[in-house]
Amino acid sequence: MKLGVTYLGNRFVRHYAERDLPEIVETGCDYVVHTFSEYDLAFHSGETGALVDATRQAGLEAWLDCWGLGGLFAGEAFSDFLLQHPEARQVRPDGERIPVACPNVPAFRELLRTWIEAAAGAGADAVFFDDPLAPAEAACVCHDCREAQPAFLEAQDGRTFQQWSLGRLMEDACDSARRLGLRTAVGVLPGSGLPEQLAAARAADVIAVSPLWRAHGQPVSPYVYDACAAVAAACHDSRQEPMAWLQAFSIPANRENEITQAAEAMVAAGIANVSTWCYRAGEQMTAIRSEQPQLAWETVVAAYRSLKAASAGG
């Protein structure tokens, strides 16, 4: 059993190394996923590298997450790229440009390559491409999309085109990362169709599903189990590693037991790599803080110790 946790909202390296990291190690984590946003890329590259170094010196893997990059990847971080490149925004059929970068626009693909190079330069072991998003309203119809695959647009098959565009972006990104010696993980949302596409192309080392039952308004155990089982099945023949994200943010008071239920459902579905979003149940961020973050985090710790003990036969 491999366990991880996301660390975000702090760039004071000494605080992380001396206080938070020892707690993460004690929790039984094997890796830490550090968010690495556009803001970090511009202003905190040195601190990010130092966080990576501290993590690795503690014996854990250090992953970097392209948090909120271009508004296309999941995360609360704002995108400067969208301000600087309004022409790279996706275009709806009615002509409206929305604040999400188009995966087929060369400028955005170049930003992603720059980010990957920076992640490698920071010394990361792996990169995590965080839940690339396909806005549900309609497919992008910008010039680059029409040039990339006109057949889908002519058939007005927007969903298939979105999946194809995201899949192609992730295949290229994973290839670029591997060339720099990085392991790759791609986040997927339940029912997106992306896991099967990534598995067929053997594009990523890890396919990580986000069955965030609270965020998606779903019953915990069946939703988590079904989402995880689908990813585990997609990874089986391609021999990629299935992974699941355990929600520990925005947990209401007295519902902390849902964290335990979700962890158990993940393992029952065939997942042996679980990572929690996020460290200390989001207590550092008003927008996602669990109502009782200390209790929610203690529930994560207990679940992790139980998973480790079970995998060791204890």
Short mmCIF file of C-alpha atoms in Angstrom, two decimals:
data_model
loop_
_atom_site.label_atom_id
_atom_site.label_comp_id
_atom_site.label_asym_id
_atom_site.label_seq_id
_atom_site.Cartn_x
_atom_site.Cartn_y
_atom_site.Cartn_z
CA MET A 1 0.00 0.00 0.00
CA LYS A 2 1.35 3.37 -1.07
CA LEU A 3 0.09 6.51 0.66
CA GLY A 4 0.45 10.21 -0.06
CA VAL A 5 -0.87 13.65 0.86
CA THR A 6 -1.08 17.04 -0.80
CA TYR A 7 0.75 19.97 0.76
CA LEU A 8 -0.26 23.51 -0.20
CA GLY A 9 -0.49 27.07 1.05
CA ASN A 10 2.93 27.34 2.73
CA ARG A 11 6.28 28.36 1.28
CA PHE A 12 8.15 28.67 4.58
CA VAL A 13 10.51 25.77 4.01
CA ARG A 14 11.89 25.56 7.54
CA HIS A 15 8.38 25.33 9.00
CA TYR A 16 7.59 22.52 6.58
CA ALA A 17 10.83 20.64 7.20
CA GLU A 18 10.82 20.96 10.99
CA ARG A 19 7.11 20.75 11.85
CA ASP A 20 4.81 19.53 9.10
CA LEU A 21 7.03 17.03 7.31
CA PRO A 22 7.81 14.98 10.45
CA GLU A 23 4.07 14.67 11.04
CA ILE A 24 3.54 13.53 7.46
CA VAL A 25 6.28 10.91 7.85
CA GLU A 26 4.73 9.72 11.11
CA THR A 27 1.40 9.36 9.33
CA GLY A 28 2.94 6.68 7.12
CA CYS A 29 3.03 8.59 3.84
CA ASP A 30 5.34 7.46 1.07
CA TYR A 31 5.13 10.66 -0.96
CA VAL A 32 4.03 14.29 -0.79
CA VAL A 33 2.27 16.07 -3.65
CA HIS A 34 3.31 19.73 -3.60
CA THR A 35 1.16 22.18 -5.54
CA PHE A 36 3.18 24.11 -8.13
CA SER A 37 0.97 26.81 -9.63
CA GLU A 38 1.67 29.49 -12.20
CA TYR A 39 2.33 31.85 -9.26
CA ASP A 40 4.88 29.41 -7.86
CA LEU A 41 6.45 29.01 -11.28
CA ALA A 42 6.90 32.79 -11.50
CA PHE A 43 7.81 33.64 -7.91
CA HIS A 44 8.52 30.53 -5.81
CA SER A 45 10.66 28.23 -7.94
CA GLY A 46 13.45 28.26 -5.34
CA GLU A 47 11.14 27.52 -2.44
CA THR A 48 9.47 24.76 -4.42
CA GLY A 49 12.84 23.16 -5.05
CA ALA A 50 13.66 23.42 -1.35
CA LEU A 51 10.35 21.76 -0.42
CA VAL A 52 11.16 18.97 -2.85
CA ASP A 53 14.65 18.58 -1.36
CA ALA A 54 13.32 18.42 2.19
CA THR A 55 10.74 15.82 1.20
CA ARG A 56 13.31 13.59 -0.48
CA GLN A 57 15.78 13.96 2.39
CA ALA A 58 13.06 12.61 4.68
CA GLY A 59 12.91 9.47 2.53
CA LEU A 60 9.67 10.33 0.72
CA GLU A 61 8.98 10.86 -2.96
CA ALA A 62 8.26 14.44 -4.02
CA TRP A 63 5.56 15.02 -6.62
CA LEU A 64 4.63 18.37 -8.17
CA ASP A 65 1.05 19.23 -9.16
CA CYS A 66 0.29 21.67 -12.01
CA TRP A 67 -2.34 23.28 -9.80
CA GLY A 68 -4.81 25.43 -11.71
CA LEU A 69 -2.52 25.80 -14.73
CA GLY A 70 -4.35 27.73 -17.43
CA GLY A 71 -7.64 27.12 -15.65
CA LEU A 72 -7.64 23.77 -17.46
CA PHE A 73 -6.25 21.80 -14.54
CA ALA A 74 -8.06 21.55 -11.23
CA GLY A 75 -7.21 23.83 -8.34
CA GLU A 76 -8.12 27.09 -6.65
CA ALA A 77 -5.07 28.92 -8.06
CA PHE A 78 -5.73 31.76 -10.50
CA SER A 79 -4.16 31.73 -13.95
CA ASP A 80 -1.96 34.59 -15.13
CA PHE A 81 -1.65 32.82 -18.48
CA LEU A 82 -5.32 33.53 -19.22
CA LEU A 83 -4.75 37.23 -18.54
CA GLN A 84 -1.68 37.39 -20.74
CA HIS A 85 -3.12 35.22 -23.52
CA PRO A 86 -6.86 35.89 -23.86
CA GLU A 87 -6.66 34.45 -27.38
CA ALA A 88 -5.83 31.05 -25.83
CA ARG A 89 -9.16 30.79 -24.04
CA GLN A 90 -11.67 28.22 -25.20
CA VAL A 91 -14.37 29.45 -27.56
CA ARG A 92 -18.00 28.36 -27.22
CA PRO A 93 -20.12 27.80 -30.35
CA ASP A 94 -21.78 31.20 -29.75
CA GLY A 95 -18.37 32.91 -29.88
CA GLU A 96 -17.96 33.49 -26.14
CA ARG A 97 -14.46 32.97 -24.76
CA ILE A 98 -14.43 31.28 -21.35
CA PRO A 99 -11.64 31.39 -18.72
CA VAL A 100 -10.23 27.96 -19.51
CA ALA A 101 -7.19 27.43 -21.72
CA CYS A 102 -7.71 25.42 -24.88
CA PRO A 103 -5.61 22.22 -24.84
CA ASN A 104 -4.94 22.57 -28.57
CA VAL A 105 -3.52 26.12 -28.48
CA PRO A 106 0.28 26.09 -29.00
CA ALA A 107 0.91 28.82 -26.40
CA PHE A 108 -0.72 26.74 -23.66
CA ARG A 109 1.07 23.59 -24.69
CA GLU A 110 4.32 25.57 -24.48
CA LEU A 111 3.40 26.75 -20.96
CA LEU A 112 2.85 23.14 -19.93
CA ARG A 113 6.23 22.13 -21.35
CA THR A 114 7.86 25.01 -19.46
CA TRP A 115 6.16 23.85 -16.27
CA ILE A 116 7.39 20.28 -16.80
CA GLU A 117 10.94 21.50 -17.31
CA ALA A 118 10.71 23.55 -14.12
CA ALA A 119 9.39 20.53 -12.20
CA ALA A 120 12.35 18.49 -13.40
CA GLY A 121 14.69 21.33 -12.48
CA ALA A 122 13.22 21.39 -8.98
CA GLY A 123 14.25 17.76 -8.53
CA ALA A 124 10.77 16.21 -8.41
CA ASP A 125 10.35 12.47 -8.66
CA ALA A 126 6.99 12.71 -10.41
CA VAL A 127 4.55 15.19 -11.90
CA PHE A 128 0.82 15.10 -11.36
CA PHE A 129 -1.45 16.53 -14.04
CA ASP A 130 -4.39 17.49 -11.88
CA ASP A 131 -7.81 16.55 -13.28
CA PRO A 132 -7.74 18.26 -16.69
CA LEU A 133 -11.19 19.72 -17.11
CA ALA A 134 -13.64 19.50 -19.98
CA PRO A 135 -16.27 22.26 -19.58
CA ALA A 136 -19.62 20.56 -19.94
CA GLU A 137 -21.44 23.17 -22.03
CA ALA A 138 -19.87 22.44 -25.43
CA ALA A 139 -16.57 21.72 -27.11
CA CYS A 140 -14.15 24.50 -27.98
CA VAL A 141 -14.46 25.66 -31.60
CA CYS A 142 -11.39 27.90 -31.82
CA HIS A 143 -9.11 27.96 -34.87
CA ASP A 144 -6.64 25.51 -33.33
CA CYS A 145 -9.40 23.02 -32.51
CA ARG A 146 -10.77 23.19 -36.04
CA GLU A 147 -7.29 22.61 -37.39
CA ALA A 148 -6.57 19.77 -34.94
CA GLN A 149 -9.53 17.51 -35.68
CA PRO A 150 -12.28 18.99 -37.84
CA ALA A 151 -14.16 15.69 -38.18
CA PHE A 152 -15.34 15.77 -34.57
CA LEU A 153 -16.56 19.34 -34.84
CA GLU A 154 -18.32 18.73 -38.12
CA ALA A 155 -20.12 15.80 -36.51
CA GLN A 156 -20.94 18.07 -33.54
CA ASP A 157 -19.58 15.36 -31.26
CA GLY A 158 -18.36 17.74 -28.59
CA ARG A 159 -17.79 15.27 -25.76
CA THR A 160 -15.69 12.94 -27.91
CA PHE A 161 -13.67 15.88 -29.16
CA GLN A 162 -13.02 17.14 -25.63
CA GLN A 163 -11.82 13.70 -24.55
CA TRP A 164 -9.61 13.41 -27.62
CA SER A 165 -8.09 16.86 -27.04
CA LEU A 166 -7.36 16.24 -23.36
CA GLY A 167 -6.02 12.78 -24.08
CA ARG A 168 -3.68 14.09 -26.76
CA LEU A 169 -2.45 16.85 -24.43
CA MET A 170 -1.76 14.34 -21.66
CA GLU A 171 0.02 11.92 -24.00
CA ASP A 172 2.35 14.70 -25.15
CA ALA A 173 2.87 15.99 -21.60
CA CYS A 174 3.67 12.56 -20.22
CA ASP A 175 6.11 11.93 -23.06
CA SER A 176 7.87 15.24 -22.35
CA ALA A 177 8.05 14.44 -18.64
CA ARG A 178 9.44 10.95 -19.18
CA ARG A 179 12.18 12.34 -21.40
CA LEU A 180 13.29 14.40 -18.39
CA GLY A 181 13.29 11.39 -16.07
CA LEU A 182 9.99 12.11 -14.33
CA ARG A 183 7.28 9.61 -13.46
CA THR A 184 3.84 10.73 -14.56
CA ALA A 185 0.40 10.68 -12.99
CA VAL A 186 -2.80 12.02 -14.55
CA GLY A 187 -5.88 12.90 -12.54
CA VAL A 188 -9.27 11.93 -13.93
CA LEU A 189 -12.84 12.59 -12.90
CA PRO A 190 -15.33 9.72 -12.58
CA GLY A 191 -17.16 9.02 -15.81
CA SER A 192 -14.93 11.27 -17.92
CA GLY A 193 -13.80 8.53 -20.33
CA LEU A 194 -10.23 9.73 -19.96
CA PRO A 195 -8.96 6.67 -17.98
CA GLU A 196 -9.74 4.32 -20.85
CA GLN A 197 -8.08 6.65 -23.36
CA LEU A 198 -4.95 7.01 -21.23
CA ALA A 199 -4.82 3.28 -20.61
CA ALA A 200 -5.17 2.48 -24.31
CA ALA A 201 -2.29 4.82 -25.11
CA ARG A 202 -0.28 3.75 -22.03
CA ALA A 203 0.29 7.47 -21.62
CA ALA A 204 0.81 7.78 -17.85
CA ASP A 205 2.53 5.70 -15.21
CA VAL A 206 -0.32 6.38 -12.78
CA ILE A 207 -4.00 7.10 -13.44
CA ALA A 208 -5.51 8.83 -10.41
CA VAL A 209 -9.27 9.09 -10.00
CA SER A 210 -10.91 11.80 -7.87
CA PRO A 211 -14.10 10.29 -6.40
CA LEU A 212 -14.82 13.36 -4.26
CA TRP A 213 -18.19 12.31 -2.94
CA ARG A 214 -18.81 15.50 -0.99
CA ALA A 215 -17.74 17.78 -3.83
CA HIS A 216 -19.88 15.81 -6.30
CA GLY A 217 -22.87 15.33 -3.96
CA GLN A 218 -22.80 11.53 -4.06
CA PRO A 219 -23.23 8.76 -1.47
CA VAL A 220 -19.79 7.90 -0.24
CA SER A 221 -19.23 4.13 -0.48
CA PRO A 222 -20.96 3.18 -3.76
CA TYR A 223 -19.70 6.26 -5.58
CA VAL A 224 -16.12 5.82 -4.45
CA TYR A 225 -16.14 2.08 -5.10
CA ASP A 226 -17.58 2.36 -8.62
CA ALA A 227 -15.19 5.14 -9.64
CA CYS A 228 -12.17 3.31 -8.29
CA ALA A 229 -13.19 -0.04 -9.76
CA ALA A 230 -13.53 1.56 -13.20
CA VAL A 231 -10.01 3.01 -13.04
CA ALA A 232 -8.55 -0.23 -11.66
CA ALA A 233 -10.14 -2.12 -14.55
CA ALA A 234 -8.84 0.37 -17.11
CA CYS A 235 -5.32 0.02 -15.72
CA HIS A 236 -5.33 -3.77 -15.47
CA ASP A 237 -4.43 -4.74 -19.03
CA SER A 238 -2.11 -1.77 -19.61
CA ARG A 239 -0.28 -2.45 -16.34
CA GLN A 240 -0.52 1.15 -15.28
CA GLU A 241 -0.94 1.96 -11.60
CA PRO A 242 -4.42 2.97 -10.42
CA MET A 243 -4.58 5.59 -7.69
CA ALA A 244 -7.39 7.36 -5.85
CA TRP A 245 -7.78 10.69 -4.09
CA LEU A 246 -9.28 10.60 -0.61
CA GLN A 247 -11.33 13.70 0.16
CA ALA A 248 -10.46 15.29 3.51
CA PHE A 249 -11.53 18.84 2.66
CA SER A 250 -15.01 20.35 3.06
CA ILE A 251 -16.06 17.53 5.36
CA PRO A 252 -19.03 18.58 7.53
CA ALA A 253 -18.86 18.20 11.29
CA ASN A 254 -19.75 14.71 12.53
CA ARG A 255 -19.33 13.21 9.05
CA GLU A 256 -15.63 12.45 9.43
CA ASN A 257 -16.40 8.73 9.37
CA GLU A 258 -17.06 9.12 5.65
CA ILE A 259 -13.29 9.42 5.19
CA THR A 260 -12.85 5.94 6.65
CA GLN A 261 -15.67 4.56 4.53
CA ALA A 262 -14.14 6.03 1.38
CA ALA A 263 -10.69 4.62 2.15
CA GLU A 264 -12.17 1.17 2.70
CA ALA A 265 -14.14 1.40 -0.57
CA MET A 266 -10.98 2.33 -2.46
CA VAL A 267 -9.10 -0.71 -1.25
CA ALA A 268 -12.09 -2.98 -1.87
CA ALA A 269 -12.15 -1.72 -5.47
CA GLY A 270 -8.53 -2.71 -6.05
CA ILE A 271 -6.67 0.53 -5.29
CA ALA A 272 -3.26 0.22 -3.61
CA ASN A 273 -2.18 3.85 -3.97
CA VAL A 274 -4.20 6.40 -2.00
CA SER A 275 -3.46 10.08 -1.56
CA THR A 276 -5.37 12.58 0.58
CA TRP A 277 -6.40 16.05 -0.46
CA CYS A 278 -5.17 17.68 1.63
CA TYR A 279 -2.79 17.98 4.62
CA ARG A 280 -4.57 18.72 7.89
CA ALA A 281 -7.96 18.63 6.15
CA GLY A 282 -7.60 22.04 4.52
CA GLU A 283 -7.44 24.03 7.76
CA GLN A 284 -5.24 26.66 6.06
CA MET A 285 -7.85 27.62 3.43
CA THR A 286 -11.26 29.03 4.27
CA ALA A 287 -12.84 27.89 1.02
CA ILE A 288 -12.14 24.18 1.56
CA ARG A 289 -11.57 23.81 5.31
CA SER A 290 -13.37 20.89 6.91
CA GLU A 291 -15.64 22.02 9.71
CA GLN A 292 -13.58 20.08 12.26
CA PRO A 293 -10.19 19.89 10.53
CA GLN A 294 -8.32 18.39 13.47
CA LEU A 295 -10.80 15.53 13.78
CA ALA A 296 -10.91 15.05 10.01
CA TRP A 297 -7.12 14.86 9.87
CA GLU A 298 -7.00 12.43 12.79
CA THR A 299 -9.46 10.27 10.85
CA VAL A 300 -7.13 10.30 7.84
CA VAL A 301 -4.19 9.30 10.04
CA ALA A 302 -6.16 6.43 11.58
CA ALA A 303 -7.31 5.26 8.15
CA TYR A 304 -3.76 5.33 6.82
CA ARG A 305 -2.40 3.32 9.71
CA SER A 306 -5.17 0.78 9.24
CA LEU A 307 -4.42 0.51 5.51
CA LYS A 308 -0.70 0.06 6.14
CA ALA A 309 -1.33 -2.58 8.79
CA ALA A 310 -3.74 -4.48 6.54
CA SER A 311 -1.34 -4.43 3.58
CA ALA A 312 1.45 -5.71 5.83
CA GLY A 313 -0.77 -8.50 7.07
CA GLY A 314 -0.96 -7.02 10.56
#
